[in-house]
Each structure stands twice: as structure tokens, then as C-alpha cells.
Coordinates of C-alpha atoms in Angstrom, one line a residue:
X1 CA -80.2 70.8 -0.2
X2 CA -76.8 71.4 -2.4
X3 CA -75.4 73.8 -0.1
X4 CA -76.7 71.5 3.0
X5 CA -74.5 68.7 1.0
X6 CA -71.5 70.9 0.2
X7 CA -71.3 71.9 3.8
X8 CA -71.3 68.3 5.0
X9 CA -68.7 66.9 2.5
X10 CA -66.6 70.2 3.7
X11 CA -67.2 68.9 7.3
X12 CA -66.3 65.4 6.9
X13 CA -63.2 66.7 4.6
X14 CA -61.5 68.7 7.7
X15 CA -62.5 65.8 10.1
X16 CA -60.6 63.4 7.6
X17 CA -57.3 66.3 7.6
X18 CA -57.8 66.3 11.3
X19 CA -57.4 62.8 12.2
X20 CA -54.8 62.0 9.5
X21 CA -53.2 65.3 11.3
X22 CA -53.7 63.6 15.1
X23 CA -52.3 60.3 13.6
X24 CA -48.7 61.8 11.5
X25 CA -48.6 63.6 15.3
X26 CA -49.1 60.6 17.7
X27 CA -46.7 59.0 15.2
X28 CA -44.0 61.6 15.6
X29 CA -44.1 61.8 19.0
X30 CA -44.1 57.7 18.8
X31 CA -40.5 58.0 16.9
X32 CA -39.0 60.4 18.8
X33 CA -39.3 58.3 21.9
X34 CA -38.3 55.5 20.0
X35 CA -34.9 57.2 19.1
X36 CA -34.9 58.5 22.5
X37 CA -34.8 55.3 24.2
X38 CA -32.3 53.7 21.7
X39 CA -30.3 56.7 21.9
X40 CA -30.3 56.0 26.1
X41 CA -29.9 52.2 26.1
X42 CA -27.6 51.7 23.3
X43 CA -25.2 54.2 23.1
X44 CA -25.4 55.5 26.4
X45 CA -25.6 52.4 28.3
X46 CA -23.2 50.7 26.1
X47 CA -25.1 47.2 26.4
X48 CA -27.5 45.1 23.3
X49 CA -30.1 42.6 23.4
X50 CA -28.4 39.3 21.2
X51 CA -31.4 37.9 19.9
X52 CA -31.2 35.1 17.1
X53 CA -34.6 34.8 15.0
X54 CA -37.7 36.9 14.8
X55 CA -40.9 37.1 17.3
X56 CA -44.3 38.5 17.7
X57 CA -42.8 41.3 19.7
X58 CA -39.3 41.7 18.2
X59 CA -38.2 41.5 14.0
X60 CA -34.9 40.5 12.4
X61 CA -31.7 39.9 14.4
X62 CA -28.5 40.7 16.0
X63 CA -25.9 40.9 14.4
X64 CA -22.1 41.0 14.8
X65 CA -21.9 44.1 13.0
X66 CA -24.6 45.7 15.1
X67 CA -22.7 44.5 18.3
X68 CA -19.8 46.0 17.2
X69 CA -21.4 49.4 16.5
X70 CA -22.9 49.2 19.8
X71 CA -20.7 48.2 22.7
X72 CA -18.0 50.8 22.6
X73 CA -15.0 49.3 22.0
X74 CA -13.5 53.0 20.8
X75 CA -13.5 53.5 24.8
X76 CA -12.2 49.6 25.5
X77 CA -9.1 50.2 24.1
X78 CA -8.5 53.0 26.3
X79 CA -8.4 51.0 29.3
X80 CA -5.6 48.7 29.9
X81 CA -7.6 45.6 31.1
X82 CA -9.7 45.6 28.0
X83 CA -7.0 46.4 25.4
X84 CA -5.6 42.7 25.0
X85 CA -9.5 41.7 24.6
X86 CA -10.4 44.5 21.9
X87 CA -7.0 43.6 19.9
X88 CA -8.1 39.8 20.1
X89 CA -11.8 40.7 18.7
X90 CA -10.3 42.5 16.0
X91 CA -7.6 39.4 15.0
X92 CA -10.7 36.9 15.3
X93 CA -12.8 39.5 12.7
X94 CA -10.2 39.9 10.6
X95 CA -9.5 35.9 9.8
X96 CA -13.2 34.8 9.2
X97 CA -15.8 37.4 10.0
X98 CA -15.1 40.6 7.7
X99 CA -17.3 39.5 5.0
X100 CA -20.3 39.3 7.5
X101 CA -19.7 43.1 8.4
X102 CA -21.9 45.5 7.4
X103 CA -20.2 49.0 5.3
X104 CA -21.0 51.1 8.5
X105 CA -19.3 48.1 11.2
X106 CA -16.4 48.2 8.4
X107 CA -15.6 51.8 8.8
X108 CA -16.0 51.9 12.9
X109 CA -13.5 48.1 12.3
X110 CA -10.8 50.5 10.7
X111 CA -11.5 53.5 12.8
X112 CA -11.2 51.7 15.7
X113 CA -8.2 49.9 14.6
X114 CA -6.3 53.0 13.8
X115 CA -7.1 54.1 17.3
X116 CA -5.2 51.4 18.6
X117 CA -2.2 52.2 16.5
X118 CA -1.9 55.5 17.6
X119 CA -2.0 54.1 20.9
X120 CA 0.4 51.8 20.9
X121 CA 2.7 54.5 18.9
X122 CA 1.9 57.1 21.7
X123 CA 2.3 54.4 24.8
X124 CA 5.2 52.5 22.8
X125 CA 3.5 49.4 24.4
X126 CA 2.7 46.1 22.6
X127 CA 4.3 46.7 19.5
X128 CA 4.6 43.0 18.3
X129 CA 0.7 42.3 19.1
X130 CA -0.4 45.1 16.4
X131 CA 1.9 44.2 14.0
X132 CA 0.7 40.4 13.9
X133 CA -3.0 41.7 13.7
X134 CA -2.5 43.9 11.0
X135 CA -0.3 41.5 9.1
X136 CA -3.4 39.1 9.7
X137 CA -5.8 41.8 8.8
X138 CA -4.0 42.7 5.4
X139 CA -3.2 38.5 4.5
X140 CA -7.2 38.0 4.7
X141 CA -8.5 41.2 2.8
X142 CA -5.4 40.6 0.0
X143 CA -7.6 36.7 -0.4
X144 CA -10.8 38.2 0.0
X145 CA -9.8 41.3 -3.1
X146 CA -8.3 38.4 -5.1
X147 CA -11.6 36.5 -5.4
X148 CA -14.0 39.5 -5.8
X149 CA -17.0 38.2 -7.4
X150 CA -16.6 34.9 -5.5
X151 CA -17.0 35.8 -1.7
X152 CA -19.4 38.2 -0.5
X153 CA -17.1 41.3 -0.3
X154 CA -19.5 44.4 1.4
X155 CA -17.9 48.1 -0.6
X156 CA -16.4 49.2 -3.2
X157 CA -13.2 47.4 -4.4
X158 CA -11.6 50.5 -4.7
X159 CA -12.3 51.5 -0.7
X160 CA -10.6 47.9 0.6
X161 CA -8.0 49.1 -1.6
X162 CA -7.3 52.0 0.3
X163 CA -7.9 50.4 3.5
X164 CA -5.2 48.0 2.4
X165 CA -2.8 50.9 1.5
X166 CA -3.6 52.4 5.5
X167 CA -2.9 49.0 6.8
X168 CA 1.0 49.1 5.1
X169 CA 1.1 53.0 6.1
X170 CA 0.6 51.7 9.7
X171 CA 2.9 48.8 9.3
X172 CA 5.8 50.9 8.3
X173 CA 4.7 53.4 11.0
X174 CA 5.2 50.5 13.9
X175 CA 8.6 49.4 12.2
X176 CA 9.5 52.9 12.4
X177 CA 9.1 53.1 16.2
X178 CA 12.1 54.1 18.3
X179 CA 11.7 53.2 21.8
X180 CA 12.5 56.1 24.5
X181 CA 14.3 55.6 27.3
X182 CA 13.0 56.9 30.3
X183 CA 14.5 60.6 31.6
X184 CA 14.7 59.5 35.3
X185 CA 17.2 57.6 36.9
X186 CA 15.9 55.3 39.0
X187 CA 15.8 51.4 40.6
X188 CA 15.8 49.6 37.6
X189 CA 14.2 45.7 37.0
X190 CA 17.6 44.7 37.0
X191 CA 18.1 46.3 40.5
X192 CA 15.5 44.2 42.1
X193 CA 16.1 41.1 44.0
X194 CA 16.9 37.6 41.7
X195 CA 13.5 35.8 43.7
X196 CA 11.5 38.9 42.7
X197 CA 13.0 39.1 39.5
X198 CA 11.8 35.7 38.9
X199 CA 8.7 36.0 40.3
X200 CA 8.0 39.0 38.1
X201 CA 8.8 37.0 34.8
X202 CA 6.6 34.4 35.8
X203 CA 3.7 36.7 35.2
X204 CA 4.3 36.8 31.6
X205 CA 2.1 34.2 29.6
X206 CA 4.2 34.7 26.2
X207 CA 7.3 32.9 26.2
X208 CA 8.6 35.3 23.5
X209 CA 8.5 38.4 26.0
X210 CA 10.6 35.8 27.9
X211 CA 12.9 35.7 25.2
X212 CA 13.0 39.8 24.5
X213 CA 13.5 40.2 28.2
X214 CA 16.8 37.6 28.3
X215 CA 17.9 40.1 25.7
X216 CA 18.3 43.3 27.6
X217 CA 21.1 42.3 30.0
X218 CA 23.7 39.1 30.2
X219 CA 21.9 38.5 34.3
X220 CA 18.2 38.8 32.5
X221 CA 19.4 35.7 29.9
X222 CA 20.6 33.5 32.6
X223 CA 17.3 33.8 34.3
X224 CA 14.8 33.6 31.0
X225 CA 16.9 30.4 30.8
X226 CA 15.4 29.0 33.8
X227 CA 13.7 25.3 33.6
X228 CA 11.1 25.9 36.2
X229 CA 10.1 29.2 35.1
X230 CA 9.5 27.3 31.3
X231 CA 7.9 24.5 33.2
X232 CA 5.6 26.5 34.6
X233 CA 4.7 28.1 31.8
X234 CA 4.1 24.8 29.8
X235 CA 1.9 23.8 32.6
X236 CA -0.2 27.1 32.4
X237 CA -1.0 26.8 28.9
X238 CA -1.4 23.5 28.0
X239 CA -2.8 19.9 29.1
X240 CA -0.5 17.0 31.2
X241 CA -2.0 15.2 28.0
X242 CA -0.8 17.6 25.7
X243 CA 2.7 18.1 27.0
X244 CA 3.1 14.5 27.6
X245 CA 2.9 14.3 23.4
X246 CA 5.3 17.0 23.1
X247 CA 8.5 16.0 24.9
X248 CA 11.5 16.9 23.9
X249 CA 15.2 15.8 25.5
X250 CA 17.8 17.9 26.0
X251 CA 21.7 16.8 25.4
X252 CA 21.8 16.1 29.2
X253 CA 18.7 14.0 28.9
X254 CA 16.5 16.4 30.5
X255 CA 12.9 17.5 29.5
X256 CA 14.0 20.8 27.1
X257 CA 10.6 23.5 28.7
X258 CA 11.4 25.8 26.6
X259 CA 11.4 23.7 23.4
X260 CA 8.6 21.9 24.4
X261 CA 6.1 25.2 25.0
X262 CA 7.4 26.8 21.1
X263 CA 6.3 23.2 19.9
X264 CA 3.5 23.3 21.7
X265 CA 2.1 26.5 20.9
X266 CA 2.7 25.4 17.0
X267 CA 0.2 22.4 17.7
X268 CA -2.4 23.6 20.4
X269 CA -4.0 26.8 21.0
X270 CA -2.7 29.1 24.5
X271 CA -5.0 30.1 27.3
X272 CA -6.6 33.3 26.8
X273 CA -7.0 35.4 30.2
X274 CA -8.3 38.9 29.9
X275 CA -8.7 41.7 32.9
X276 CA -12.0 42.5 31.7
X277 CA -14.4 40.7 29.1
X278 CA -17.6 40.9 27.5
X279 CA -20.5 39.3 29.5
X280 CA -24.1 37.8 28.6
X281 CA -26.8 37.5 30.9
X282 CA -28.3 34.2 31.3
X283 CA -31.8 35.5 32.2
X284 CA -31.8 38.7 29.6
X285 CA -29.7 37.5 26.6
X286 CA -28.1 41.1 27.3
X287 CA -24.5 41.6 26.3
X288 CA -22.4 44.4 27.9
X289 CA -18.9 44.7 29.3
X290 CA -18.5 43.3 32.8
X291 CA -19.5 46.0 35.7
X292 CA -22.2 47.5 33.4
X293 CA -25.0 48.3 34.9
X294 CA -28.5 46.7 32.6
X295 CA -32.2 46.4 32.9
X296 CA -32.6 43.1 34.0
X297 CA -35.9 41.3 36.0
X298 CA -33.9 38.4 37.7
X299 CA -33.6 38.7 41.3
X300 CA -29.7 38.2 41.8
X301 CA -28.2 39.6 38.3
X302 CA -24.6 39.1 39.3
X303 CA -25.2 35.5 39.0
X304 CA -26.5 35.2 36.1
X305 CA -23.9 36.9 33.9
X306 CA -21.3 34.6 32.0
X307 CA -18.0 36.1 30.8
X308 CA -17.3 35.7 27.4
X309 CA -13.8 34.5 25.6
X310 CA -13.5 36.9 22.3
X311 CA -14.4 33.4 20.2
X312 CA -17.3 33.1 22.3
X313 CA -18.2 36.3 21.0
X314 CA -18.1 36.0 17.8
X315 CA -19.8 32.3 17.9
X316 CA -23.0 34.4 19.5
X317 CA -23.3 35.4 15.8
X318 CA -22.7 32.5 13.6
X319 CA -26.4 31.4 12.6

């Protein structure tokens, strides 16, 4: 009978292994497709589910940090449509959202960033834009070091030290920049027509590439002089209302358009147009870059996406 009893607790002993054995394997095999199908959607497919509270079927959150990881802006800022976009995300971040970024979404922040600075030094191509964000970037973490202790500051003080010491090696890197004339001699801008020479400028939304361009040649400053080309650019940014509490005279008693827009963009906010943006489905609550392809049920997709404005992006996140 002690043997018959030995020999069943043995039995029931390798059952036991065998099951837990089954069960550590089923689980396994449960992970690795798991990783396998965030591996495919995520960072293949370059698009994220923004989901705001926790469910039955789903735990935790999205957050901006985890959108950032995600959506490949590393390859954004290779392509000129999404370059202005990707350079606006980063200014928006770097005045109010650093603190909310995790220590992994800090480093691809900075690595990221110093991707578009070699850029713009390779291209020698929106020089001014990087300069302002990293002289916003560097104002914000200089208040955010000063009241360690007080704000919710994600590292090691030491490490936004150093990131502050890049940020100045960049700066000085940018000021350092010596524009190359082209090798070729060809029709230049200043060759062109006057009426397409006009018609060119008015494709520029800054007035202060306006101003630059009037600084090349004595022909270029008569026309970045230009009332209607001012006008018009007045009128693209800004309200009838909002211009109409902004006017300013000229000695010939004449509405001043170029005054008027530099005071205006001191009070009001400009229009932001971007080739590409970020989109969310309506139907999915998916987030990807416009033209990516996502799962999504709805029976017309297309229509359901809405572009997003880079502060539209970042309000996805505020909870």
C-alpha cells in the first residue's frame, strides 16, 4: 500500500510539472505574439490607439510620451512637408509639456532634435526657425533646473545639465553657419519677371523672410516694400476684426501693412498651415500621419480622419 501511495504522489507530482510546463509554454508563445504584433503595428505601421481612461478590455493610457516614441517623427523630419510640423511639436513640448515626458520620450526629444540640427546645418535651410526653438527649449529647461524640487523634473539634474550644455553647442554651431553659394551660374530670382517675382513672395507667410529677401538686392527692397503684398499678408493671418484694432497711419495718411502685421503678430497668434499633419480617426481614435494606411472597421475611412494642428496634438494629452 506505501509503494501503491508513493507511486501515485509521483504520478500526480509529474502531472503538476506537466501542466505548470504546458501553462509557462502557452504563455510564451502568448508574449511572443504579443511583441510580435506591437512590433508590426507600432513601429512598423507607424500609427497608436489615443485612448484616455481604462476599460475592461484595455488598462492605463496614452500618453504624450508614448505618442512621441511611436509615430516616427525621426523619419518626419526628413521630409520637407512635415519638417515645419515636427519643428512646431518640438517648440509646443518644449514651453509646457517637458515635465510630462517620460526619461525614454526625453532622450528620443533630444535625439530627434539634434537630427534636425544636423539637417538644417547640412541643407543650410531654416536657420532662424531652429535657433528660436532651441532658444525656447534652453529658456524653459534653465526655469524648470532652477526650481528642482518644485516641478516634477523626470532625470537626473546632472543629465538636463548636459542636455543644456548640447543645446548652446548647437546654438553656436547655427551662428557659426556660412551660407554657400551655389557653383552654377544660372537664371537667378532676380532674373525673373517683376509680376512673377511678386507672385513668388506672396507665397511667403513670414513677413520677416520678406524683410531678409528686401535685403539681398536694392530691386528685391523696392518690391518687399509693396502695400498690397503686406496687405495681403495681414489679411492671411489675421481677422477684419483683428486688423481693424490694429491700424496704424502712415505720414501720407495711409494704412502702414507692414506695421500693422509686426503689431499684429505681437498681439494675435499667425495661421499655422502645414504640407502634411498628424491625423485622428473619428471612428478608431487612431492617430497616424496623413496617407497612413490603419486597421480601421468604418466603411469610408478617408472621411472619417481629422487633421490635426501641432496644439491639437498635444491637447489629445492633457487629462
Amino acid at each position: 500500500i506505501n509503494s501503491f501511495c508513493k507511486k501515485d504522489d509521483h504520478n500526480k507530482e509529474n502531472l503538476f510539472n506537466s501542466i505548470n510546463y504546458d501553462v509557462a509554454a502557452k504563455k510564451r508563445k502568448k508574449d511572443l505574439l504579443n511583441n510580435k504584433a506591437k512590433t508590426q503595428y507600432f513601429h512598423q505601421e507607424k500609427w497608436i490607439y489615443v485612448h484616455k481612461g481604462s476599460t475592461k478590455e484595455r488598462h492605463g493610457y496614452c500618453t504624450l510620451g508614448e505618442a512621441f516614441n511611436r509615430l516616427d517623427f525621426s523619419s518626419a523630419i526628413l521630409d520637407s512637408r512635415r519638417f515645419n510640423y515636427v519643428v512646431r511639436l518640438l517648440e509646443l513640448i518644449a514651453k509646457s509639456q517637458l515635465t510630462s515626458l517620460s526619461g525614454i520620450a526625453q532622450k528620443n526629444y533630444m535625439n530627434i532634435l539634434e537630427k534636425v540640427v544636423q539637417k538644417v546645418l547640412e541643407d543650410q535651410q531654416n536657420i532662424r526657425l531652429i535657433r528660436e526653438l532651441l532658444q525656447t527649449l534652453y529658456t524653459s529647461l534653465c526655469t524648470l533646473v532652477q526650481r528642482v524640487g518644485k516641478s516634477v523634473l523626470v532625470g537626473n539634474i546632472n543629465m538636463w545639465v548636459h542636455r543644456m550644455e548640447s543645446i548652446l553647442h548647437w546654438q553656436q554651431q547655427l551662428n557659426n553657419i556660412q551660407i554657400t553659394r551655389p557653383a552654377f551660374k544660372g537664371t537667378t530670382f532676380t532674373d525673373l519677371p517683376l509680376c512673377l517675382q511678386l507672385n513668388i513672395m506672396q507665397r511667403l507667410s513670414d513677413g520677416r523672410d520678406l524683410v531678409s529677401l528686401g535685403q539681398v538686392a536694392p530691386d528685391l527692397q523696392v518690391l518687399s516694400e509693396d502695400r498690397l503684398l503686406w496687405k495681403k499678408l495681414c489679411q492671411y493671418h489675421f481677422t477684419d476684426r483683428q486688423i481693424r484694432k490694429r491700424l496704424i497711419l502712415s505720414d501720407k495718411g495711409q494704412l502702414d501693412w507692414k506695421k500693422m502685421y509686426f503689431k499684429l503678430i505681437r498681439c494675435y497668434p499667425r495661421k499655422e498651415q502645414y504640407g502634411d499633419t498628424l491625423q485622428l480617426c473619428r471612428h478608431c481614435h487612431i492617430l497616424s500621419w496623413k496617407g497612413t494606411d490603419h486597421p480601421c472597421t468604418a466603411n469610408n475611412p478617408e472621411t472619417c480622419s481629422t487633421s490635426l494642428s501641432p496644439q491639437e496634438f498635444i491637447n489629445l494629452f492633457r487629462f
